[in-house]
C-alpha cells in the first residue's frame, strides 16, 4: 500500500501495484511511482520544448495562443478533476497528460503530415509513437538507462493509438491493440480530457485571432446554449469576458457529462480491478450519446472553419516546405547534421532495423521547436547565411 492507495477505487491504477519499469529501480522516498514519472517528465528537455511548439497556430504568431505546453497543462487540469471525482489515480493522469504530446513535430499537424510523408518508405512517422519513443529512448540524462524509464501504466497511457504492425514491434505496452483490450481508466480519462481541452481552447484562440466569428459560433448548439445563459445573466458583458464565461461553462458541461456517463458505465460493469477494466469490450470512460453528437457538430465546425482556414493553410504550406526540405537535405547528406544528431543517426545505422539513420533524421526534426526549425532552415538554405560568422560555433 502506498500513502495514496486508500483514496483509490478498486478499478484505479494503484502505484504500489504498478506493472513496473523496464529497468528495475528502488521505490522513491515520499513520492509514489507515478509522481516520480510526472516529475521526470517535467524535468525532460522534450517537455521544455513544448513551450515553443505549435498547437494550431505557429508559435510566434502571438503570445496569447495555446502552445503544446499550455495545452498539456490544461489537459492535466481537466484530467485531474475527473480522476479525483472518480477515485482514479490523479498523479498517473497528470503524468500521462504532461507527456502525451512530447512526440509532436514542430508546426502541429502540418509538421506531422509532412514528416510522415517523408518517412513513408521508412516505417512512417506518428506523433503518438514518437511520444513513447521520447520517454523510452530519446531523452538521454540518466546514468543507468536510456529514456525516462517510466512505469508501464504511464507508457500505456501515452500510447493512445497504434497500428497492428507497430504493435507487434512494440511488445507488451502495445499488446492491447492486438487483443482488443482497453487501457486503464486513467489513460481513457486523459485521452478524453485532451479532446475536451482542445475543442474548447481552439474556439477561444480562433475567436481571439478572428478566424472564426461569434455570430457563426452561435449556430453551434454546445456554444449557443452557454452563450444564451451568459448573455441573459450578464447583458452587455465585454466581449472577452463573455467568451471566457461561455467557454468555461462549455468545459464544465463536458466534464460533468463525462463524469456522470463514465460513473454510470462503471457502476454497470462493476470492474473490481484494472484488469477488469482492460478486459471490457469498450472504454468505460465516455461522453453521453447526446454530448457525443454536440461535440461532433463543434468539431466539424472547427475543421471546416478553423483548421482549414486559408490563413492556417498558408502556414501549413510553409511548415510542410520547411520539414520536407530539411529532411531531404539531411537524407542526401547527413554531414549537414550537427554532431550530436549525426552521431545519433550513425548509431541507428548500425542497428538491425532497416530504417537505420533515416529514423534518426526524423527524431532530429521531430524534436525541433517551431522557431528552431525556421532557424535551421535558414542556416541550411539561405545564401545570406554564407557569412564567415556562421562558421564560428
Ligand atoms: Mg493533445
XYZ file of N, CA and C in Angstrom, residues 153-363:
633
model
N 2.203 1.782 -16.718
C 0.892 2.444 -16.788
C 0.988 3.811 -17.473
N 2.083 4.521 -17.232
C 2.265 5.831 -17.877
C 2.506 5.624 -19.373
N 3.337 4.651 -19.693
C 3.643 4.373 -21.111
C 2.385 3.902 -21.848
N 1.598 3.083 -21.168
C 0.332 2.600 -21.753
C -0.577 3.789 -22.094
N -0.593 4.783 -21.204
C -1.439 5.956 -21.417
C -0.925 6.843 -22.542
N 0.383 6.905 -22.700
C 0.951 7.732 -23.769
C 0.596 7.145 -25.132
N 0.622 5.821 -25.211
C 0.353 5.155 -26.496
C -1.153 5.038 -26.727
N -1.726 6.116 -27.281
C -3.178 6.160 -27.445
C -3.651 5.364 -28.651
N -2.857 5.433 -29.725
C -3.223 4.700 -30.938
C -1.997 3.929 -31.391
N -2.239 2.898 -32.148
C -1.098 2.130 -32.650
C -1.596 1.165 -33.721
N -0.896 1.098 -34.839
C -1.284 0.147 -35.880
C -0.872 -1.257 -35.429
N -1.506 -2.266 -36.030
C -1.185 -3.658 -35.679
C 0.291 -3.936 -35.965
N 0.754 -3.394 -37.083
C 2.161 -3.629 -37.473
C 3.113 -3.078 -36.397
N 2.849 -1.855 -35.966
C 3.714 -1.268 -34.937
C 3.535 -1.949 -33.585
N 2.298 -2.381 -33.305
C 2.044 -3.051 -32.022
C 2.910 -4.303 -31.903
N 3.074 -5.025 -33.006
C 3.910 -6.241 -32.971
C 5.349 -5.886 -32.642
N 5.793 -4.737 -33.139
C 7.189 -4.329 -32.889
C 7.383 -3.832 -31.450
N 6.327 -3.210 -30.897
C 6.487 -2.559 -29.589
C 6.380 -3.503 -28.397
N 5.775 -4.666 -28.591
C 5.693 -5.643 -27.497
C 4.630 -5.301 -26.467
N 4.941 -5.572 -25.205
C 3.956 -5.578 -24.130
C 3.097 -4.306 -24.045
N 3.729 -3.137 -24.166
C 3.000 -1.882 -23.964
C 1.898 -1.695 -25.020
N 2.048 -2.388 -26.156
C 1.075 -2.244 -27.242
C 0.207 -3.482 -27.404
N 0.349 -4.418 -26.475
C -0.371 -5.692 -26.560
C -1.879 -5.501 -26.752
N -2.431 -4.463 -26.120
C -3.888 -4.288 -26.168
C -4.405 -4.029 -27.577
N -3.546 -3.520 -28.445
C -4.000 -3.265 -29.816
C -4.082 -4.572 -30.609
N -3.451 -5.623 -30.089
C -3.509 -6.927 -30.753
C -4.647 -7.777 -30.183
N -4.899 -7.680 -28.846
C -6.014 -8.485 -28.310
C -7.236 -7.660 -27.964
N -7.358 -6.486 -28.601
C -8.589 -5.711 -28.471
C -8.978 -5.406 -27.036
N -8.005 -5.042 -26.216
C -8.304 -4.695 -24.838
C -8.290 -3.181 -24.670
N -8.748 -2.735 -23.496
C -8.801 -1.299 -23.201
C -7.596 -0.903 -22.356
N -7.215 0.369 -22.398
C -6.198 0.823 -21.450
C -6.848 1.124 -20.094
N -6.056 1.510 -19.112
C -6.584 1.837 -17.779
C -7.587 2.987 -17.873
N -8.389 3.159 -16.840
C -9.328 4.288 -16.821
C -8.581 5.618 -16.776
N -7.398 5.631 -16.157
C -6.605 6.865 -16.128
C -6.199 7.255 -17.555
N -5.819 6.264 -18.355
C -5.447 6.545 -19.748
C -6.668 7.033 -20.526
N -7.795 6.369 -20.331
C -9.027 6.774 -21.025
C -9.439 8.183 -20.614
N -9.352 8.446 -19.321
C -9.740 9.759 -18.773
C -8.876 10.864 -19.396
N -7.583 10.617 -19.487
C -6.682 11.644 -20.008
C -6.911 11.862 -21.507
N -7.194 10.785 -22.208
C -7.464 10.892 -23.641
C -8.683 11.791 -23.889
N -9.751 11.582 -23.146
C -10.957 12.394 -23.336
C -10.772 13.817 -22.798
N -9.887 13.972 -21.822
C -9.578 15.317 -21.323
C -8.822 16.108 -22.391
N -7.988 15.420 -23.152
C -7.240 16.037 -24.249
C -8.228 16.669 -25.238
N -9.196 15.857 -25.619
C -10.205 16.301 -26.574
C -11.029 17.475 -26.001
N -11.386 17.361 -24.739
C -12.165 18.422 -24.097
C -11.368 19.722 -24.080
N -10.083 19.607 -23.790
C -9.242 20.808 -23.751
C -9.164 21.463 -25.125
N -8.819 20.694 -26.159
C -8.594 21.389 -27.444
C -9.880 21.855 -28.115
N -10.961 21.101 -27.962
C -12.214 21.573 -28.558
C -12.587 22.950 -28.022
N -12.301 23.181 -26.757
C -12.669 24.459 -26.152
C -11.619 25.541 -26.385
N -10.344 25.188 -26.197
C -9.366 26.275 -26.346
C -9.178 26.680 -27.805
N -9.489 25.780 -28.730
C -9.390 26.178 -30.132
C -10.490 27.186 -30.494
N -11.648 27.063 -29.854
C -12.703 28.068 -30.057
C -12.191 29.420 -29.531
N -11.613 29.394 -28.354
C -11.103 30.615 -27.724
C -10.030 31.268 -28.599
N -9.036 30.474 -29.007
C -7.957 31.010 -29.847
C -8.482 31.476 -31.208
N -9.394 30.700 -31.773
C -9.954 31.032 -33.087
C -10.706 32.363 -33.055
N -11.473 32.582 -31.993
C -12.213 33.846 -31.849
C -11.242 35.004 -31.630
N -10.245 34.768 -30.794
C -9.272 35.816 -30.475
C -8.506 36.253 -31.731
N -8.226 35.274 -32.586
C -7.426 35.542 -33.768
C -8.295 36.018 -34.934
N -9.619 36.007 -34.728
C -10.529 36.462 -35.784
C -10.710 35.465 -36.923
N -10.349 34.220 -36.701
C -10.513 33.211 -37.757
C -11.943 32.679 -37.770
N -12.556 32.689 -36.599
C -13.981 32.350 -36.531
C -14.701 33.506 -35.841
N -15.992 33.624 -36.150
C -16.746 34.769 -35.643
C -17.790 34.317 -34.625
N -18.049 35.219 -33.674
C -19.030 34.932 -32.631
C -20.387 34.552 -33.235
N -20.800 35.284 -34.287
C -22.111 35.012 -34.890
C -22.185 33.588 -35.452
N -21.067 33.116 -36.007
C -21.055 31.745 -36.539
C -21.096 30.729 -35.407
N -20.399 31.062 -34.333
C -20.370 30.135 -33.194
C -21.765 29.935 -32.606
N -22.615 30.969 -32.757
C -23.962 30.868 -32.186
C -24.802 29.808 -32.900
N -24.345 29.342 -34.073
C -25.056 28.255 -34.760
C -24.700 26.889 -34.195
N -23.699 26.858 -33.332
C -23.252 25.579 -32.771
C -23.921 25.399 -31.408
N -24.707 24.348 -31.277
C -25.583 24.216 -30.108
C -24.835 24.257 -28.771
N -23.711 23.537 -28.736
C -22.944 23.485 -27.490
C -22.550 24.888 -27.025
N -22.205 25.731 -27.974
C -21.793 27.097 -27.683
C -23.020 27.962 -27.378
N -24.044 27.829 -28.245
C -25.206 28.720 -28.145
C -25.906 28.604 -26.787
N -26.030 27.376 -26.301
C -26.709 27.141 -25.021
C -26.034 27.941 -23.906
N -24.727 27.858 -23.845
C -23.997 28.550 -22.779
C -23.967 30.052 -23.046
N -23.912 30.416 -24.323
C -23.927 31.831 -24.691
C -25.221 32.491 -24.210
N -26.348 31.809 -24.432
C -27.640 32.360 -24.013
C -27.696 32.542 -22.499
N -27.169 31.567 -21.782
C -27.165 31.647 -20.313
C -26.349 32.864 -19.856
N -25.153 33.016 -20.422
C -24.254 34.115 -20.011
C -24.867 35.466 -20.402
N -25.398 35.522 -21.613
C -25.954 36.762 -22.132
C -27.149 37.234 -21.302
N -27.934 36.269 -20.835
C -29.106 36.595 -20.030
C -28.673 37.080 -18.638
N -27.682 36.393 -18.101
C -27.238 36.720 -16.743
C -26.444 38.026 -16.703
N -25.621 38.258 -17.725
C -24.761 39.458 -17.750
C -24.952 40.220 -19.064
N -26.091 40.874 -19.265
C -26.296 41.570 -20.551
C -25.241 42.660 -20.748
N -24.748 42.764 -21.976
C -23.776 43.813 -22.305
C -22.377 43.543 -21.786
N -22.084 42.311 -21.451
C -20.759 41.964 -20.930
C -19.681 42.174 -22.003
N -18.519 42.657 -21.584
C -17.401 42.882 -22.506
C -17.073 41.591 -23.273
N -16.759 41.758 -24.568
C -16.536 40.641 -25.488
C -15.628 39.538 -24.919
N -14.475 39.924 -24.389
C -13.500 38.930 -23.906
C -14.048 38.155 -22.709
N -14.699 38.903 -21.799
C -15.266 38.237 -20.623
C -16.399 37.306 -21.044
N -17.176 37.777 -21.997
C -18.298 36.974 -22.499
C -17.786 35.629 -23.029
N -16.755 35.705 -23.859
C -16.223 34.466 -24.449
C -15.685 33.541 -23.363
N -14.969 34.112 -22.422
C -14.433 33.255 -21.363
C -15.534 32.619 -20.532
N -16.565 33.410 -20.218
C -17.679 32.871 -19.430
C -18.380 31.731 -20.174
N -18.466 31.859 -21.510
C -19.110 30.797 -22.296
C -18.212 29.555 -22.306
N -16.933 29.763 -22.564
C -16.040 28.607 -22.717
C -15.839 27.863 -21.395
N -15.751 28.608 -20.302
C -15.597 27.882 -19.025
C -16.824 27.024 -18.731
N -17.990 27.510 -19.155
C -19.211 26.713 -18.969
C -19.232 25.511 -19.913
N -18.720 25.711 -21.137
C -18.669 24.575 -22.068
C -17.770 23.473 -21.515
N -16.607 23.864 -20.993
C -15.707 22.859 -20.404
C -16.436 22.153 -19.264
N -17.104 22.948 -18.447
C -17.788 22.364 -17.294
C -18.875 21.362 -17.707
N -19.711 21.722 -18.676
C -20.781 20.764 -19.041
C -20.185 19.486 -19.645
N -19.102 19.634 -20.383
C -18.470 18.437 -20.952
C -17.893 17.548 -19.856
N -17.207 18.183 -18.901
C -16.588 17.414 -17.816
C -17.665 16.727 -16.966
N -18.725 17.461 -16.657
C -19.804 16.873 -15.849
C -20.440 15.702 -16.596
N -20.675 15.878 -17.888
C -21.255 14.803 -18.689
C -20.334 13.584 -18.690
N -19.055 13.838 -18.855
C -18.079 12.748 -18.895
C -18.034 11.994 -17.559
N -18.046 12.742 -16.468
C -18.016 12.096 -15.144
C -19.291 11.271 -14.935
N -20.453 11.878 -15.203
C -21.725 11.177 -14.958
C -21.843 9.920 -15.810
N -21.533 10.060 -17.106
C -21.672 8.908 -18.005
C -20.687 7.805 -17.622
N -19.458 8.191 -17.342
C -18.443 7.184 -17.004
C -18.801 6.498 -15.689
N -19.255 7.296 -14.715
C -19.611 6.706 -13.427
C -20.718 5.659 -13.603
N -21.698 5.989 -14.435
C -22.785 5.025 -14.601
C -22.291 3.790 -15.388
N -21.392 3.975 -16.359
C -20.796 2.807 -17.047
C -20.040 1.917 -16.062
N -19.307 2.571 -15.148
C -18.510 1.814 -14.175
C -19.442 1.051 -13.231
N -20.521 1.726 -12.820
C -21.466 1.066 -11.911
C -22.114 -0.164 -12.558
N -22.360 -0.055 -13.851
C -22.957 -1.205 -14.549
C -21.970 -2.341 -14.738
N -20.752 -1.992 -15.149
C -19.775 -3.043 -15.466
C -19.140 -3.634 -14.205
N -19.162 -2.856 -13.113
C -18.587 -3.287 -11.829
C -17.174 -3.857 -11.922
N -16.256 -3.167 -12.538
C -14.883 -3.699 -12.572
C -14.298 -3.708 -11.159
N -13.616 -4.786 -10.803
C -13.039 -4.906 -9.460
C -11.535 -4.669 -9.457
N -10.993 -4.507 -10.651
C -9.540 -4.315 -10.745
C -9.224 -3.637 -12.074
N -7.977 -3.227 -12.229
C -7.567 -2.642 -13.509
C -7.690 -3.690 -14.610
N -7.408 -4.937 -14.260
C -7.516 -5.987 -15.280
C -8.946 -6.121 -15.786
N -9.923 -5.980 -14.877
C -11.327 -5.998 -15.314
C -11.597 -4.857 -16.297
N -11.015 -3.694 -16.009
C -11.179 -2.539 -16.904
C -10.595 -2.870 -18.271
N -9.429 -3.483 -18.253
C -8.726 -3.781 -19.520
C -9.497 -4.802 -20.359
N -10.248 -5.668 -19.686
C -10.953 -6.748 -20.423
C -12.289 -6.308 -21.011
N -12.735 -5.092 -20.716
C -14.036 -4.627 -21.236
C -14.015 -4.551 -22.767
N -15.212 -4.744 -23.359
C -15.320 -4.652 -24.825
C -15.062 -3.244 -25.317
N -15.509 -2.264 -24.518
C -15.285 -0.880 -24.934
C -14.884 -0.032 -23.726
N -14.341 1.163 -23.994
C -13.905 2.001 -22.881
C -15.074 2.365 -21.966
N -14.819 2.372 -20.662
C -15.877 2.758 -19.712
C -15.964 4.276 -19.572
N -14.882 4.957 -19.817
C -14.913 6.420 -19.785
C -15.532 6.882 -21.098
N -16.603 7.647 -21.008
C -17.269 8.063 -22.248
C -18.176 9.267 -21.997
N -18.437 9.993 -23.070
C -19.460 11.037 -23.048
C -20.800 10.376 -23.345
N -21.886 11.027 -22.954
C -23.217 10.515 -23.286
C -23.419 10.620 -24.798
N -24.379 9.842 -25.360
C -24.650 9.943 -26.804
C -25.024 11.377 -27.224
N -25.797 12.074 -26.372
C -26.187 13.457 -26.719
C -24.955 14.359 -26.803
N -24.068 14.239 -25.803
C -22.872 15.076 -25.798
C -21.958 14.719 -26.973
N -21.897 13.428 -27.292
C -21.064 12.991 -28.416
C -21.537 13.674 -29.697
N -22.842 13.767 -29.852
C -23.403 14.412 -31.040
C -23.078 15.919 -31.066
N -23.249 16.560 -29.924
C -22.966 18.002 -29.838
C -21.486 18.277 -30.125
N -20.664 17.421 -29.594
C -19.219 17.556 -29.783
C -18.861 17.402 -31.255
N -19.538 16.464 -31.896
C -19.312 16.209 -33.310
C -19.590 17.460 -34.140
N -20.708 18.122 -33.786
C -21.082 19.346 -34.514
C -20.001 20.415 -34.348
N -19.502 20.564 -33.123
C -18.460 21.553 -32.852
C -17.173 21.217 -33.607
N -16.804 19.933 -33.561
C -15.555 19.506 -34.213
C -15.613 19.761 -35.717
N -16.768 19.424 -36.283
C -16.935 19.605 -37.722
C -16.804 21.086 -38.086
N -17.400 21.920 -37.250
C -17.325 23.365 -37.472
C -15.873 23.827 -37.425
N -15.148 23.353 -36.408
C -13.750 23.773 -36.260
C -12.906 23.283 -37.434
N -13.181 22.075 -37.886
C -12.413 21.529 -39.002
C -12.590 22.418 -40.233
N -13.849 22.725 -40.545
C -14.134 23.497 -41.755
C -13.676 24.951 -41.651
N -13.915 25.533 -40.486
C -13.733 26.984 -40.393
C -12.424 27.422 -39.775
N -11.833 26.567 -38.958
C -10.593 26.970 -38.292
C -9.394 26.225 -38.868
N -9.423 24.894 -38.768
C -8.238 24.133 -39.195
C -8.010 24.256 -40.698
N -9.059 24.529 -41.462
C -8.870 24.671 -42.910
C -8.959 26.133 -43.363
N -8.900 27.053 -42.435
C -8.931 28.479 -42.767
C -7.722 28.827 -43.636
N -7.888 29.728 -44.584
C -6.780 29.959 -45.525
C -5.531 30.478 -44.822
N -5.717 31.207 -43.723
C -4.521 31.712 -43.028
C -3.772 30.592 -42.311
N -4.527 29.630 -41.793
C -3.886 28.452 -41.197
C -3.240 27.625 -42.307
N -3.949 27.541 -43.446
C -3.464 26.733 -44.563
C -2.144 27.280 -45.136
N -2.025 28.602 -45.176
C -0.773 29.194 -45.664
C 0.396 28.813 -44.769
N 0.141 28.847 -43.460
C 1.193 28.450 -42.525
C 1.531 26.971 -42.712
N 0.481 26.190 -42.962
C 0.666 24.748 -43.145
C 1.600 24.471 -44.316
N 1.371 25.208 -45.403
C 2.187 25.000 -46.601
C 3.654 25.337 -46.329
N 3.867 26.455 -45.643
C 5.248 26.850 -45.319
C 5.904 25.804 -44.420
N 5.135 25.347 -43.436
C 5.671 24.358 -42.490
C 6.060 23.077 -43.217
N 5.199 22.652 -44.145
C 5.484 21.427 -44.898
C 6.769 21.583 -45.705
N 6.930 22.769 -46.310
C 8.143 23.019 -47.096
C 9.394 22.941 -46.244
N 9.313 23.540 -45.056
C 10.480 23.548 -44.172
C 10.855 22.116 -43.786
N 9.862 21.352 -43.351
C 10.127 19.974 -42.893
C 10.679 19.128 -44.038
N 10.030 19.225 -45.194
C 10.426 18.377 -46.317
C 11.826 18.749 -46.818
N 12.080 20.059 -46.896
C 13.399 20.492 -47.382
C 14.504 20.034 -46.441
N 14.271 20.205 -45.145
C 15.291 19.781 -44.178
C 15.513 18.274 -44.266
N 14.404 17.541 -44.326
C 14.514 16.073 -44.364
C 15.327 15.634 -45.591
N 14.973 16.165 -46.758
C 15.682 15.763 -47.984
C 17.159 16.111 -47.904
N 17.444 17.306 -47.382
C 18.852 17.730 -47.291
C 19.645 16.792 -46.380
N 19.083 16.463 -45.233
C 19.795 15.591 -44.279
C 19.909 14.163 -44.815
N 18.896 13.747 -45.562
C 18.923 12.383 -46.116
C 20.024 12.277 -47.177
N 20.095 13.305 -48.027
C 21.104 13.270 -49.091
C 22.513 13.462 -48.571
N 22.637 14.237 -47.517
C 23.973 14.496 -46.990
C 23.932 14.627 -45.464
N 24.061 13.501 -44.769
C 23.952 13.526 -43.299
C 25.019 14.392 -42.640
N 26.073 14.732 -43.381
C 27.110 15.578 -42.765
C 26.612 17.004 -42.517
N 25.431 17.323 -43.047
C 24.836 18.638 -42.734
C 24.292 18.677 -41.307
N 24.161 17.504 -40.694
C 23.596 17.452 -39.337
C 24.627 17.919 -38.311
N 24.163 18.597 -37.260
C 25.088 18.919 -36.166
C 25.582 17.622 -35.501
N 26.758 17.661 -34.854
C 27.416 16.435 -34.403
C 26.546 15.470 -33.585
N 25.794 16.021 -32.624
C 25.018 15.115 -31.770
C 23.965 14.346 -32.574
N 23.287 15.066 -33.470
C 22.267 14.428 -34.301
C 22.921 13.453 -35.279
N 24.081 13.823 -35.795
C 24.818 12.954 -36.728
C 25.192 11.641 -36.037
N 25.724 11.768 -34.813
C 26.121 10.561 -34.077
C 24.915 9.684 -33.749
N 23.799 10.315 -33.427
C 22.565 9.565 -33.150
C 22.156 8.773 -34.390
N 22.223 9.411 -35.564
C 21.867 8.733 -36.822
C 22.819 7.580 -37.106
N 24.103 7.813 -36.906
C 25.082 6.776 -37.219
C 24.925 5.584 -36.265
N 24.543 5.873 -35.009
C 24.331 4.777 -34.052
C 23.144 3.919 -34.510
N 22.117 4.593 -35.062
C 20.949 3.841 -35.536
C 21.276 3.075 -36.813
N 22.198 3.617 -37.606
C 22.611 2.967 -38.858
C 23.118 1.561 -38.549
N 23.797 1.427 -37.395
C 24.355 0.128 -37.030
C 23.336 -0.775 -36.332
N 22.156 -0.218 -36.072
C 21.048 -1.017 -35.523
C 20.643 -2.057 -36.548
N 19.834 -3.028 -36.126
C 19.435 -4.018 -37.135
C 18.185 -3.595 -37.910
N 17.564 -2.439 -37.548
C 16.346 -2.047 -38.264
C 16.697 -1.497 -39.654
N 15.778 -1.695 -40.602
C 16.089 -1.242 -41.960
C 15.854 0.261 -42.134
N 15.244 0.903 -41.108
C 15.073 2.355 -41.206
C 16.410 3.057 -40.995
N 17.246 2.443 -40.184
C 18.594 2.944 -39.936
C 18.637 4.415 -39.605
N 19.550 5.107 -40.254
C 19.792 6.507 -39.887
C 18.622 7.417 -40.248
N 17.758 6.963 -41.155
C 16.632 7.815 -41.541
C 15.734 8.100 -40.329
N 15.586 7.099 -39.459
C 14.795 7.305 -38.244
C 15.443 8.388 -37.375
N 16.763 8.415 -37.390
C 17.482 9.423 -36.609
C 17.213 10.829 -37.143
N 17.079 10.951 -38.452
C 16.755 12.255 -39.050
C 15.356 12.680 -38.602
N 14.431 11.721 -38.621
C 13.062 12.027 -38.159
C 13.084 12.437 -36.687
N 13.887 11.749 -35.873
C 13.996 12.111 -34.450
C 14.490 13.542 -34.309
